[in-house]
Amino acid sequence: MDSETHHHQLHGFFFPLMAYGHMIPAVDLARMFAARGVKATIVTTPLNASILSNSINRDRSSGLDIDIQTLRFPAVEAGLPEGSEHVNAITSIEMIAKFFKAVNMLQQPLEQLLEEHHPDFIVADMFLPWATEAAGKFGIPRFVFHGTNYFCQCVEYSLKCYKPYEGITSDKETFVVPGLPDKIEMTRSQLSNHFKVKSEFNEWLDQIRDSELRSYGVLVNSFYELEPAYAEHYTNVMGRRAWHIGPVSLQNRDTIDKAQRGKKASIDEHHVLNWLDSKEPNSVIYVCFGSASRISGAQLLEIAMGLEDSGFSFVWVIRTIKKEEEERFLPEGFEERMEGKGLIIREWAPQVLILDHPAVGGFITHCGWNSILEGISAGVPMITWPMFAEQFYNENLVTQVLKIGIPVGVEEWNLWIEAKEVSVRKDKIGKVVTQLMGDGEAAENTRKKAKELSEMAKRAVEEGGSSYADFTALIEELKIYRK
């Protein structure tokens, strides 16, 4: 690269929260920028850098200008055990506040990096509200990355403005979330704790909202055709500047990128693909509850029995806190009986690769946005099993707005650290699997809708597509801003 081009090359910092659900799309986003000639620097801590280094090295060897800068994570200073640099290291409610205390101590080290490298912009996670102030000190535009969609932002905003849950006596009574393009119904039990209990977290959420309004704008991992009314609502009613640039997961085109998105799978991807190759199209249900959800042994038992009762083939990703817990709760002789019928993957699965396989006809998901978007991109209808964060909003998007899935019937929002004993019984699980995977007219329509959205998602990120165009406009605007 000659010095002339190098001199004019844009340089962006990408700083995600240290959690897989945040790091994975942020890295994809950095790679998207790098693929357009922007120098991309991912900012994270040493332990998380080691998780990402394989895929970043692969990108560099393919010619992308992408690297990692590390900041020491002040775990001990915040009262955490040394090395607790990732959300998955949190094992108690007390540790949550300490973890975020440590995260907030990264402002000063980030400012040092900004001063040293002076990038042209920074894309920082929503959970780093101080990044707006840090970037502002150096005249650097800060973009917020929520890692979720427009719909969630709109629902959260309406709940905060109108408080429709106040004055409702029963947790099970439904209310309509006002002021939205669609009639969205929720119950109090599906709302996160910050709506029900005043705490420090509420103040922090206010800081997040304030820093978002003061930032240069928001990058949204979604595409216009998926939620046009909410994209308009977000910019016109809520007054936010936003660019839709997703699905960022479609940046992973090679088998190895799909297989190792986020982390190397704990199973050989060829073994999984060969197993799926032996199945009929749309005959397998994929079951995965994301990287942070905690599921009790008693609930695992119900899932195992429900899957067995449904009679459908399945790929099931099991993550437990303690290995012996999982073994103890699988039904007696379950794995022997399921030989050839079910494939159990422990820990990390090559999810994008699995969802893209024609044998997979349904997805039981915790409704994390990455998973939903990967399911939409692959054209796979869903069974929604939300647990925490914004997952109940995502369930409403999938079931009430897009109509590409059915709820399993979870009624209560829960902090991710606390595994509920049993939220859904085996007969309900078996019933919804049969409903989604069956050949009735409703199931057919759901499948057809999911396939249509998949086509739209792929078109959106190709040249001439809505996300491609928005992304191009963003890069051009950054070039002008720098001048």
C-alpha positions as CSV (number, residue, x, y, z in Angstrom):
1,M,0.0,0.0,0.0
2,D,1.6,3.3,-1.0
3,S,1.9,6.1,1.6
4,E,-0.7,8.2,-0.2
5,T,-3.4,5.6,0.2
6,H,-2.2,4.8,3.7
7,H,-2.5,8.4,4.6
8,H,-6.1,8.6,3.6
9,Q,-7.1,5.2,5.2
10,L,-9.9,5.5,7.7
11,H,-9.2,3.9,11.1
12,G,-11.9,2.6,13.5
13,F,-11.8,1.3,17.0
14,F,-14.3,-1.5,17.9
15,F,-14.9,-2.0,21.7
16,P,-17.5,-4.7,22.7
17,L,-18.6,-5.7,26.1
18,M,-16.7,-8.9,27.2
19,A,-19.5,-11.3,26.5
20,Y,-19.9,-13.6,23.5
21,G,-23.2,-12.1,22.5
22,H,-21.6,-8.7,22.2
23,M,-18.1,-9.7,21.0
24,I,-19.2,-11.9,18.1
25,P,-21.2,-9.3,16.2
26,A,-18.7,-6.5,17.0
27,V,-15.9,-8.6,15.5
28,D,-18.0,-9.3,12.4
29,L,-18.7,-5.5,12.2
30,A,-14.9,-4.8,12.4
31,R,-14.3,-7.3,9.6
32,M,-17.0,-5.6,7.5
33,F,-15.2,-2.3,7.8
34,A,-11.9,-3.9,7.1
35,A,-13.3,-5.5,4.0
36,R,-14.1,-2.0,2.7
37,G,-10.5,-0.8,3.2
38,V,-10.9,0.6,6.7
39,K,-8.2,-0.2,9.3
40,A,-10.1,-1.9,12.1
41,T,-8.7,-2.2,15.7
42,I,-10.6,-4.4,18.2
43,V,-10.2,-3.2,21.8
44,T,-10.5,-5.9,24.4
45,T,-8.8,-7.5,27.4
46,P,-5.9,-10.0,27.2
47,L,-8.1,-13.1,27.9
48,N,-10.7,-12.1,25.4
49,A,-8.0,-11.2,22.8
50,S,-6.8,-14.8,23.1
51,I,-10.3,-16.1,22.3
52,L,-10.5,-13.9,19.2
53,S,-6.9,-14.2,17.9
54,N,-7.4,-17.3,15.7
55,S,-10.1,-15.7,13.6
56,I,-8.3,-12.3,13.5
57,N,-5.1,-14.0,12.3
58,R,-7.1,-15.7,9.6
59,D,-8.5,-12.3,8.5
60,R,-5.0,-10.7,8.5
61,S,-3.6,-13.5,6.4
62,S,-6.4,-13.0,3.9
63,G,-5.3,-9.3,3.5
64,L,-7.7,-7.5,5.9
65,D,-6.2,-4.6,7.9
66,I,-7.4,-5.7,11.3
67,D,-5.8,-6.1,14.7
68,I,-6.3,-6.2,18.5
69,Q,-5.3,-3.8,21.2
70,T,-5.6,-4.9,24.8
71,L,-6.4,-3.1,28.0
72,R,-5.6,-4.8,31.3
73,F,-8.9,-5.7,33.1
74,P,-8.9,-4.5,36.7
75,A,-10.6,-7.6,38.1
76,V,-8.8,-7.6,41.5
77,E,-9.3,-3.9,42.0
78,A,-13.0,-4.3,41.5
79,G,-13.2,-7.2,44.0
80,L,-13.2,-10.1,41.5
81,P,-10.9,-13.1,41.2
82,E,-7.9,-12.6,38.9
83,G,-8.8,-13.5,35.3
84,S,-12.6,-12.8,35.6
85,E,-12.5,-10.9,32.3
86,H,-15.6,-12.4,30.7
87,V,-19.3,-12.3,31.6
88,N,-19.2,-16.2,31.7
89,A,-16.9,-15.9,34.7
90,I,-19.7,-14.4,36.7
91,T,-21.2,-17.0,39.1
92,S,-23.2,-14.9,41.6
93,I,-25.4,-11.8,41.6
94,E,-22.8,-10.0,43.8
95,M,-20.2,-10.5,41.0
96,I,-22.3,-8.6,38.4
97,A,-21.9,-5.2,40.1
98,K,-18.2,-5.9,40.6
99,F,-17.8,-6.9,36.9
100,F,-19.3,-3.7,35.7
101,K,-17.3,-1.7,38.2
102,A,-14.2,-3.1,36.5
103,V,-15.6,-2.3,33.1
104,N,-16.2,1.3,34.1
105,M,-12.5,1.5,35.2
106,L,-11.5,1.0,31.6
107,Q,-12.3,4.6,30.6
108,Q,-8.9,6.0,31.4
109,P,-6.9,3.2,29.7
110,L,-9.2,3.6,26.6
111,E,-8.5,7.4,26.6
112,Q,-4.7,6.6,26.6
113,L,-5.2,4.3,23.5
114,L,-7.3,7.0,21.8
115,E,-4.6,9.6,22.4
116,E,-1.9,7.2,21.1
117,H,-3.7,6.0,17.9
118,H,-6.2,8.8,17.3
119,P,-8.6,6.6,15.3
120,D,-11.2,8.4,13.0
121,F,-14.2,6.9,14.9
122,I,-15.0,4.4,17.7
123,V,-17.9,1.9,17.8
124,A,-18.4,1.1,21.5
125,D,-20.8,-1.2,23.2
126,M,-24.0,0.3,24.7
127,F,-22.7,-0.9,28.1
128,L,-19.7,1.5,27.9
129,P,-21.6,4.8,28.1
130,W,-18.5,6.6,29.2
131,A,-17.0,6.0,25.7
132,T,-19.0,9.0,24.3
133,E,-17.2,11.3,26.8
134,A,-13.8,9.6,26.2
135,A,-14.1,9.9,22.4
136,G,-15.4,13.5,22.8
137,K,-12.1,14.6,24.5
138,F,-10.3,13.8,21.2
139,G,-13.0,15.0,18.8
140,I,-13.6,11.4,17.7
141,P,-17.2,10.4,16.8
142,R,-18.5,7.6,18.9
143,F,-21.1,5.1,17.6
144,V,-23.2,3.0,19.9
145,F,-23.6,-0.7,19.1
146,H,-26.5,-2.4,21.0
147,G,-26.1,-5.7,19.2
148,T,-29.9,-5.8,19.0
149,N,-32.7,-4.6,16.6
150,Y,-34.8,-1.4,16.2
151,F,-37.9,-3.2,17.6
152,C,-36.4,-3.7,21.0
153,Q,-35.3,-0.1,21.3
154,C,-38.8,1.1,20.4
155,V,-40.5,-1.2,22.9
156,E,-38.1,-0.2,25.7
157,Y,-38.6,3.5,24.9
158,S,-42.4,3.2,24.9
159,L,-42.4,1.3,28.2
160,K,-40.2,4.0,29.8
161,C,-42.3,6.8,28.4
162,Y,-45.8,5.5,29.0
163,K,-45.4,3.0,31.8
164,P,-48.4,0.9,30.7
165,Y,-47.5,-1.8,33.3
166,E,-48.3,0.6,36.2
167,G,-51.6,0.0,37.9
168,I,-51.8,-3.6,36.7
169,T,-52.5,-5.8,39.6
170,S,-51.7,-9.2,38.2
171,D,-48.3,-10.3,36.8
172,K,-50.2,-12.4,34.2
173,E,-52.6,-9.7,32.9
174,T,-51.7,-8.6,29.4
175,F,-51.3,-4.9,28.5
176,V,-50.6,-3.2,25.2
177,V,-47.4,-1.3,24.7
178,P,-48.6,2.1,23.5
179,G,-47.4,4.2,20.6
180,L,-45.9,1.4,18.4
181,P,-46.6,0.5,14.8
182,D,-48.1,-2.8,15.8
183,K,-50.3,-4.0,18.7
184,I,-47.7,-5.5,21.0
185,E,-49.0,-7.3,24.1
186,M,-46.9,-8.1,27.2
187,T,-47.3,-9.0,30.9
188,R,-45.6,-7.6,33.9
189,S,-43.8,-10.9,34.5
190,Q,-42.1,-10.6,31.1
191,L,-40.5,-7.2,32.0
192,S,-37.0,-7.0,33.3
193,N,-36.4,-6.0,36.9
194,H,-35.5,-2.4,36.2
195,F,-39.2,-1.7,35.4
196,K,-40.3,-3.2,38.8
197,V,-37.6,-2.2,41.2
198,K,-35.7,1.0,41.5
199,S,-31.9,0.3,41.7
200,E,-28.5,1.6,40.7
201,F,-29.1,-0.2,37.4
202,N,-31.8,2.3,36.5
203,E,-29.4,5.2,36.9
204,W,-26.9,3.4,34.8
205,L,-29.6,2.8,32.1
206,D,-30.2,6.5,32.1
207,Q,-26.5,7.1,31.6
208,I,-26.6,4.7,28.6
209,R,-29.6,6.5,27.1
210,D,-28.0,9.9,27.6
211,S,-24.6,8.8,26.1
212,E,-26.6,7.4,23.1
213,L,-28.3,10.7,22.5
214,R,-24.9,12.5,22.8
215,S,-23.1,10.0,20.5
216,Y,-22.7,10.4,16.7
217,G,-25.3,7.7,16.1
218,V,-26.2,4.1,16.4
219,L,-25.2,1.1,14.3
220,V,-28.0,-1.5,14.2
221,N,-27.4,-5.2,13.4
222,S,-30.6,-5.5,11.3
223,F,-31.9,-4.8,7.8
224,Y,-34.6,-2.4,6.8
225,E,-36.9,-4.9,5.1
226,L,-37.1,-6.9,8.4
227,E,-38.7,-4.1,10.5
228,P,-39.3,-1.0,8.3
229,A,-41.9,0.5,10.6
230,Y,-39.6,0.3,13.6
231,A,-36.6,1.7,11.7
232,E,-38.8,4.7,10.8
233,H,-40.1,4.9,14.4
234,Y,-36.6,4.9,15.8
235,T,-35.4,7.7,13.7
236,N,-38.6,9.8,13.3
237,V,-40.4,9.4,16.6
238,M,-37.4,8.7,18.9
239,G,-35.1,11.0,17.0
240,R,-32.1,8.8,16.8
241,R,-29.5,8.8,14.1
242,A,-29.1,5.2,13.0
243,W,-27.6,3.0,10.2
244,H,-28.9,-0.5,9.6
245,I,-25.9,-2.6,8.5
246,G,-26.9,-6.2,9.2
247,P,-27.1,-9.1,9.4
248,V,-23.4,-8.9,10.2
249,S,-23.3,-12.7,10.6
250,L,-23.5,-12.9,6.7
251,Q,-20.0,-11.6,6.7
252,N,-19.0,-15.3,7.5
253,R,-19.0,-16.9,4.0
254,D,-16.3,-19.6,4.4
255,T,-17.0,-22.9,6.1
256,I,-14.2,-22.3,8.6
257,D,-15.6,-18.8,9.5
258,K,-19.1,-20.2,10.0
259,A,-17.7,-23.1,12.0
260,Q,-15.6,-21.0,14.3
261,R,-17.7,-17.9,14.6
262,G,-17.0,-16.6,18.1
263,K,-15.0,-19.6,19.3
264,K,-13.7,-22.9,18.0
265,A,-16.5,-25.5,18.2
266,S,-16.1,-28.3,20.8
267,I,-17.1,-30.8,18.1
268,D,-15.6,-31.5,14.7
269,E,-17.8,-29.6,12.2
270,H,-17.4,-32.4,9.6
271,H,-18.9,-34.9,12.0
272,V,-21.9,-32.6,12.5
273,L,-22.4,-32.0,8.8
274,N,-22.1,-35.7,7.9
275,W,-24.7,-36.4,10.6
276,L,-27.0,-33.8,9.1
277,D,-26.4,-35.0,5.6
278,S,-28.0,-38.3,6.5
279,K,-31.3,-36.6,7.4
280,E,-34.2,-35.5,5.2
281,P,-34.7,-31.7,4.5
282,N,-36.5,-29.8,7.4
283,S,-36.5,-32.9,9.6
284,V,-34.2,-31.8,12.4
285,I,-34.8,-29.4,15.2
286,Y,-31.8,-27.4,16.5
287,V,-31.9,-26.6,20.2
288,C,-29.5,-24.0,21.7
289,F,-29.9,-21.4,24.4
290,G,-26.9,-19.1,23.7
291,S,-23.6,-18.6,25.5
292,A,-24.8,-17.1,28.8
293,S,-28.0,-18.8,29.7
294,R,-28.0,-21.0,32.8
295,I,-30.4,-23.9,32.7
296,S,-31.2,-26.1,35.7
297,G,-30.8,-29.9,35.6
298,A,-34.5,-30.3,36.2
299,Q,-35.3,-28.2,33.1
300,L,-32.7,-30.2,31.0
301,L,-34.6,-33.4,32.0
302,E,-37.9,-31.9,30.8
303,I,-36.3,-30.8,27.5
304,A,-34.8,-34.3,26.9
305,M,-38.1,-36.0,27.5
306,G,-40.0,-33.5,25.4
307,L,-37.6,-34.0,22.5
308,E,-37.8,-37.7,22.8
309,D,-41.6,-37.6,22.9
310,S,-41.8,-35.4,19.8
311,G,-40.2,-38.2,17.7
312,F,-38.2,-35.6,15.6
313,S,-34.4,-35.8,15.1
314,F,-32.6,-33.1,17.0
315,V,-29.2,-31.4,17.5
316,W,-29.1,-30.1,21.1
317,V,-26.3,-27.9,22.5
318,I,-26.0,-28.4,26.3
319,R,-24.1,-26.0,28.5
320,T,-24.2,-26.6,32.2
321,I,-22.3,-24.9,35.0
322,K,-21.2,-28.3,36.3
323,K,-20.6,-31.3,34.0
324,E,-21.9,-33.8,36.6
325,E,-25.1,-31.8,36.8
326,E,-25.9,-32.5,33.2
327,E,-25.0,-36.2,33.3
328,R,-27.2,-36.7,36.4
329,F,-30.3,-35.1,34.8
330,L,-30.3,-36.7,31.4
331,P,-32.9,-39.5,31.5
332,E,-31.7,-43.0,32.1
333,G,-30.3,-44.5,28.8
334,F,-31.3,-41.3,26.9
335,E,-28.2,-41.1,24.8
336,E,-28.3,-44.8,23.9
337,R,-31.9,-44.6,22.8
338,M,-31.3,-41.4,20.8
339,E,-28.3,-42.9,18.9
340,G,-28.7,-41.7,15.3
341,K,-31.8,-39.7,16.3
342,G,-30.3,-37.0,18.3
343,L,-26.9,-35.3,18.4
344,I,-25.8,-33.7,21.7
345,I,-23.1,-31.1,21.5
346,R,-21.5,-30.0,24.7
347,E,-20.4,-26.4,25.2
348,W,-19.8,-24.7,21.8
349,A,-21.5,-25.5,18.5
350,P,-20.8,-24.3,14.9
351,Q,-24.3,-22.7,15.0
352,V,-24.2,-20.8,11.7
353,L,-23.1,-24.0,9.8
354,I,-25.9,-26.0,11.5
355,L,-28.7,-23.5,10.8
356,D,-27.6,-23.2,7.2
357,H,-28.0,-27.0,6.6
358,P,-31.1,-28.0,4.6
359,A,-31.9,-30.8,7.1
360,V,-32.6,-28.2,9.9
361,G,-36.3,-27.2,9.9
362,G,-36.7,-25.5,13.2
363,F,-34.8,-23.8,16.0
364,I,-35.6,-23.7,19.7
365,T,-33.9,-20.4,20.8
366,H,-33.5,-18.3,23.9
367,C,-34.2,-15.3,21.6
368,G,-30.8,-13.7,21.8
369,W,-30.6,-11.3,18.8
370,N,-27.5,-13.0,17.3
371,S,-29.3,-16.3,17.3
372,I,-32.5,-15.0,15.9
373,L,-30.8,-13.1,13.1
374,E,-28.7,-16.3,12.2
375,G,-32.0,-18.2,12.2
376,I,-33.7,-15.6,9.9
377,S,-30.6,-15.5,7.6
378,A,-30.9,-19.3,7.3
379,G,-34.6,-19.2,6.7
380,V,-35.4,-21.4,9.8
381,P,-38.6,-20.9,11.8
382,M,-38.3,-20.8,15.5
383,I,-39.7,-21.9,18.9
384,T,-39.1,-19.0,21.3
385,W,-37.9,-19.6,24.8
386,P,-36.8,-16.2,26.2
387,M,-35.1,-15.9,29.5
388,F,-33.5,-12.5,30.3
389,A,-32.2,-9.2,28.8
390,E,-34.3,-8.0,25.8
391,Q,-35.3,-11.6,24.9
392,F,-39.0,-11.2,25.6
393,Y,-39.1,-8.3,23.2
394,N,-37.4,-10.4,20.5
395,E,-40.0,-13.1,21.1
396,N,-42.7,-10.6,20.3
397,L,-40.9,-9.6,17.1
398,V,-40.6,-13.2,16.0
399,T,-44.1,-14.3,17.0
400,Q,-46.4,-11.2,16.8
401,V,-44.8,-9.1,14.1
402,L,-42.8,-11.4,11.7
403,K,-44.9,-14.5,12.5
404,I,-42.0,-16.9,11.9
405,G,-42.2,-18.7,15.2
406,I,-44.3,-19.9,18.1
407,P,-43.8,-19.3,21.8
408,V,-43.0,-22.3,24.0
409,G,-44.9,-20.5,26.8
410,V,-42.2,-19.1,29.2
411,E,-43.9,-16.4,31.3
412,E,-41.3,-15.0,33.5
413,W,-38.2,-12.8,32.9
414,N,-35.2,-14.0,34.9
415,L,-31.8,-12.8,35.7
416,W,-29.4,-14.9,33.5
417,I,-27.3,-15.9,36.5
418,E,-30.3,-17.6,38.2
419,A,-31.4,-20.8,36.6
420,K,-35.2,-21.3,37.0
421,E,-36.0,-24.8,38.2
422,V,-38.6,-25.6,35.5
423,S,-40.2,-23.0,33.2
424,V,-41.7,-25.4,30.6
425,R,-42.8,-29.1,31.0
426,K,-42.0,-31.9,28.6
427,D,-45.5,-32.3,27.2
428,K,-45.6,-28.6,26.2
429,I,-42.1,-28.9,24.6
430,G,-43.1,-32.0,22.6
431,K,-46.3,-30.3,21.5
432,V,-44.7,-27.1,20.1
433,V,-41.9,-29.1,18.4
434,T,-44.6,-31.2,16.6
435,Q,-46.6,-28.0,15.8
436,L,-43.5,-26.3,14.3
437,M,-42.0,-29.3,12.5
438,G,-45.3,-30.8,11.3
439,D,-46.7,-30.6,7.8
440,G,-49.9,-28.7,8.6
441,E,-50.9,-25.5,6.8
442,A,-49.8,-23.2,9.6
443,A,-46.3,-24.8,9.8
444,E,-46.0,-24.6,6.0
445,N,-46.9,-20.8,6.1
446,T,-44.4,-20.2,8.8
447,R,-41.7,-22.0,6.9
448,K,-42.5,-20.0,3.7
449,K,-42.3,-16.7,5.6
450,A,-39.0,-17.6,7.1
451,K,-37.6,-18.5,3.7
452,E,-38.8,-15.2,2.2
453,L,-37.0,-13.2,5.1
454,S,-33.9,-15.2,4.5
455,E,-33.8,-14.1,0.8
456,M,-34.4,-10.5,1.9
457,A,-31.5,-10.7,4.5
458,K,-29.1,-12.0,1.9
459,R,-30.1,-9.3,-0.7
460,A,-29.8,-6.6,2.0
461,V,-26.0,-7.1,2.4
462,E,-25.2,-7.6,-1.3
463,E,-24.2,-4.7,-3.5
464,G,-27.4,-2.6,-4.1
465,G,-29.1,-4.0,-1.0
466,S,-30.4,-1.7,1.8
467,S,-27.8,-2.6,4.4
468,Y,-25.0,-2.4,1.8
469,A,-26.2,1.1,0.8
470,D,-26.5,2.3,4.4
471,F,-23.0,1.0,5.2
472,T,-21.6,2.7,2.1
473,A,-23.2,6.0,3.1
474,L,-21.8,5.7,6.6
475,I,-18.2,5.2,5.3
476,E,-18.6,8.1,3.0
477,E,-19.9,10.3,5.8
478,L,-16.9,9.3,8.0
479,K,-14.5,10.3,5.2
480,I,-16.1,13.7,4.9
481,Y,-16.2,14.1,8.7
482,R,-12.5,13.4,8.9
483,K,-11.7,16.2,6.3
